[in-house]
Amino acid sequence: MAPGRKPKSAGPAPPSSTLVLDNGADTIKAGFVTVDDDTGDKAPRVIPNCIARDRHNKTYVGAELEKCKDFGEITFRRPVEKGFIVNWEAQKEIWDRAFFDDKAPQRCDPSTTRLVLAEQPNSLPALQTHCDQIVFEEYGFSSYYRGIGPSFNAYQDIQAIFHTPRTPDTIIDVPAEVILLIDSGYSHTTVTPILQGRPLHTAIRRLDVGGKLLTNHLTRLLSVRHFDMRNETYIVNEMKEAACYVSLDFKGDLDKTWKGTRGERRKDYATGGGIAKDYVLPDSHTRFHGIVRDHEPGAAARARKSAVSTEDILTLRNERFSVPELLFNPTDIGLRQPGLADLVMQSLSVLPVGLWPGLLANIVVVGGNAKFVNFIQRLQVELLERVPDECVVRVARPEDPIVSTWLGAANFARHEHADRLAVTKQEYEEHGAAWVARKFALGLGVDTLR
Amino acid sequence: MNNFGVIEVASTATKTTPGWAYVPDTGPSLSATALQPKNRKRAARNTQPGLSLSDLTARQENKLRKDLEALNRDNQRDVNIPVPSSSRSSHKHTPTVRKILQSQKTFANHLDDYQALLALAESNPAAVVNNPLLFLNKPVVATPQAKSASPAPVREKGGSKRGQAAAKRAAVKAAAAAAAAAEEEEEEEEEEEEERKRARQLAAEGEDVEMIDSPAAPPDEVEKLVETYPADGTILPAYRKRPPAVHPGDGDPLLVSVVPSFPTDEELRSLMTAPPLSYMDSRAAFGEEGERYPIRVFCEMCGYWGRVKCMKCGVRVCGLDCLEGHREECVTRYGL
Ligand SMILES: [Zn+2]
Ligand SMILES: [Zn+2]
């Protein structure tokens, strides 16, 4: 991780090593990029961004959570709130153990390193300033850029994500000419149109539905219908990730999972209708993670009655799809916001119509929620209902939507744009935090072709 | 039946009072209401029958707000997890850093602060304008130096309001950043502070020139651009490298119909350099036409369509089976 330095010419050369951080509310994605050669990390390390405490009162900081086996009643303290770093006391402890302590697994010397940090769009100025101050005054990074996560995705090979056929000599645009980036993470979901790596700020829109809200909603449903799961956020979250999907036929699926009126037992309900799944809960002795099984009528009841059974089984029916449904119909829980497809249309509505075809044909979805089965299909279907018939709507997600922003940021760190946008420690000391915030907010400006 | 350990004492007495309800606790915080704004104009305008979110009673409204707040929690009960003390040698923090590390403010606190600052800027612009950083942070929205021969395509679709607001917000944002920075700098010596300000000002002045990239095209060139579009756009080469069609015949008629309104370089420049919106402005809300978003009602018990209403409490269920299940809870809550 310490390659040869660039020869010193005019002024200090930028550091050859960059720490790339996508500091999410749920997980941090972290890795090093070397500018001169290709020896940097190809994929980030994914670190839980929390301080957790289990029911035996043991505390885990960040990656230590791997050592936890019993997630029953585990509670979390998260430095990131609504997508933004709010509590630096906790964030610093997690960063220190990951990057700066003597035994840190990704140890880094900030005085010879550039930091590229992804943040969520539309942060509060005070929070941005705090972040910049910590980066320079506490850690002393020699160079630093803080930019919005969606834009970094533009530095990926976008056409590869769409599997666009092309010849070997096709030039790959980095950053991509035009994309519409949807980031659906733990805290919320954002829509960001991006031209040549420049976010079109006036068109960025946010829906306050994210993975956390979905997990909490599932928790509530299970607590009403089965048993109290309110202290089992971790377990319910695993269940959500393993068993929930986005419905392509909400009404139909809802019908198939309805038990019927009094006395009636509808066939689909009895057999599960291809939708019901049995979820075997972890028991904290032998089974640390839950298991999804095809629904076996009566299995749950038998397990409950049997004295020898060691299994707690929940049968999931409409919970499987009515939870992710909130991304498309937030009003289902009374949240006064448009669903994702309308969010996209609202974003487009403030842009010239001439940009629509390019944006609609290049929609990329990243973030943990993109992993829900049928997420991108549903979005495509709903968008096709809203745009003119001739319009091509292409929606794709990268292979691993969780690390996509990091991969983009890593490419950005190797791009000349990084040198243009980064601020040195010396500049911070000379001009102050407000100047730094302003420079970051101004961004790249516009390049002309000629 | 689990009622989440809450018995609504207040609601029994006031549940039928229209348009008014007893609010038990300290009332909604600024940020909480901001996060779930309600369009007041709408209730008057909406004469169409059918259920909508604005038809909720105050009690229902309050419950809804609490439910949504609960859905946004990291843990379903209050926890206080101290940061474990580490063995690392504690080096000295700068006063700024010490302050940040000690802050226990939540996001809602910070948002309230910011909203208060915005309100101040609106009621008393002088208080913010005096800030030198505010003056310097005129947003780099490209002011067209040349009047284009053809007027720019009109796209006044409610976006313009946001656009105008954006400039103001940017100013306030700078002020906020300055305030945050200044807050920490208080402790420094005044002299040093003055010097810094000067340095910053100088730097920022120089930088405005440097950071507003290439100047806008001269008038005649703009005219040429308009005439010869799309080949000669200098910012975005249109769809020169447009990906192959996904299905046959895609796009063609569309492209033809859209070409005349393809954005000019001027338009693109202003879009690509516009400053960020504020946190609240970027939150999607219902537009004028979206006001009648169809509201789906579900069975409180099983999640199927909520076609039956409990006469006692108004909760919706799917049928008799679920109504029976609900009765147990209803009786515990509201009595027979
Ligand atoms: Zn029901
Ligand atoms: Zn009732």
mmCIF file of C-alpha atoms and ligand atoms in Angstrom, chain A residues 259, chain B residues 299 301-302 318 322, ligand 1:
data_model
loop_
_atom_site.group_PDB
_atom_site.id
_atom_site.type_symbol
_atom_site.label_atom_id
_atom_site.label_comp_id
_atom_site.label_asym_id
_atom_site.label_seq_id
_atom_site.Cartn_x
_atom_site.Cartn_y
_atom_site.Cartn_z
ATOM 1 C CA LYS A 259 -57.622 -16.480 4.090
ATOM 2 C CA CYS B 299 -57.170 -4.692 7.137
ATOM 3 C CA MET B 301 -55.289 -7.456 11.313
ATOM 4 C CA CYS B 302 -54.275 -9.450 8.257
ATOM 5 C CA CYS B 318 -61.312 -7.233 5.817
ATOM 6 C CA CYS B 322 -60.761 -10.199 11.435
HETATM 7 ZN ZN ZN C 1 -58.292 -9.234 7.701
#
